Short mmCIF file of C-alpha atoms in Angstrom, two decimals:
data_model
loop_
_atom_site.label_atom_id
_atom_site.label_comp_id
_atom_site.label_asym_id
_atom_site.label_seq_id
_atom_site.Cartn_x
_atom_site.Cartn_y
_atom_site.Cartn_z
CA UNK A 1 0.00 0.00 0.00
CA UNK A 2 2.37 3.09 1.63
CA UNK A 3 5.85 2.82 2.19
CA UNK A 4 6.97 3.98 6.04
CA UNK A 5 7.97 7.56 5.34
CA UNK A 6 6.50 8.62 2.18
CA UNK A 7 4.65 11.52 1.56
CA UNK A 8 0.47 11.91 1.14
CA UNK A 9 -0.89 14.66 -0.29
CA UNK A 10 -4.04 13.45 -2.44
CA UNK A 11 -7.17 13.12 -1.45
CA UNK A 12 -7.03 8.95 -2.15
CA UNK A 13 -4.07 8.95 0.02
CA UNK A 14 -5.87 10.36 3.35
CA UNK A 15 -8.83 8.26 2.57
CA UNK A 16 -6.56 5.21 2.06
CA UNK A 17 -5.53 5.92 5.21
CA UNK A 18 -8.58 6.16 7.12
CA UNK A 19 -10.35 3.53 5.48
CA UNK A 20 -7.08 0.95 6.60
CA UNK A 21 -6.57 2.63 9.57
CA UNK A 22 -3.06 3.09 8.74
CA UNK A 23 -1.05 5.65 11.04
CA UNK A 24 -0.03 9.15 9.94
CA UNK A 25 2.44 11.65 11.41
CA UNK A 26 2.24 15.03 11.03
CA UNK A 27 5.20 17.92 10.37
CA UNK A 28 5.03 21.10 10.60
CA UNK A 29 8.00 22.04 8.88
CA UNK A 30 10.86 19.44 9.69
CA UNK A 31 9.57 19.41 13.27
CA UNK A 32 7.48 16.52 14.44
CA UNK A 33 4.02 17.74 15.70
CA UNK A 34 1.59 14.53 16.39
CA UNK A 35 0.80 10.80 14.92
CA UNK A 36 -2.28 8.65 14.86
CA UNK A 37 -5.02 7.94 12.87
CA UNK A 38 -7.38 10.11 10.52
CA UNK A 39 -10.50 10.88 11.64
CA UNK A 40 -12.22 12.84 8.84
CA UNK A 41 -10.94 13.87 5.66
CA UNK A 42 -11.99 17.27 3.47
CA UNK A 43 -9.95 19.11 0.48
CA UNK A 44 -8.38 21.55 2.94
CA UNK A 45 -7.68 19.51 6.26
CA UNK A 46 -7.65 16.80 7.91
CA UNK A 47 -8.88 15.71 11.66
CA UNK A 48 -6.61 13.50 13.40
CA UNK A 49 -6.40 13.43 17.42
CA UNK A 50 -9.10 15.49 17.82
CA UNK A 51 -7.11 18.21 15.75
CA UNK A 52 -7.78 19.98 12.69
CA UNK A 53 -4.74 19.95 10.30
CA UNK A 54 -4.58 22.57 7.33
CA UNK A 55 -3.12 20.36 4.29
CA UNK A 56 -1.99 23.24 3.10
CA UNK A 57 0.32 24.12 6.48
CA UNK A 58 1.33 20.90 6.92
CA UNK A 59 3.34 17.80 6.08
CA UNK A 60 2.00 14.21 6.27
CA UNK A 61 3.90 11.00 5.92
CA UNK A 62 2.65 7.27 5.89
CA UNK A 63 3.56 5.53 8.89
CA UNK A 64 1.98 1.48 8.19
CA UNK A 65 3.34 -0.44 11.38
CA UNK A 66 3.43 2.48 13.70
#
């Protein structure tokens, strides 16, 4: 499916993700900011943790096995 450390960006690739349950973490910049699972998916963020992430501040990257 993902490789550990690659980047998702498209709409397919959040919902891939929350339909498998796979784990996400979440930069802001090149600094680590959270990690767990999508919640709810929509063109412009993303809620994971309870959080709202703007996919246009952030960074996500695939994390299967977390």
């Amino acid at each position: 499916m993902y490789e550990n450390g690659q980047l998702i960006f498209d709409d397919c690739h959040f919902q891939d993700h929350f339909d498998c349950q796979v784990p996400v973490q979440v930069y802001w910049g090149k600094e680590h900011h959270d990690i767990g699972f999508v919640d709810e998916v929509s063109s412009s963020y993303i809620k994971m943790n309870n959080i709202f992430y703007s996919r246009k501040r952030f960074t996500f990257v695939s994390r299967p096995g977390y």
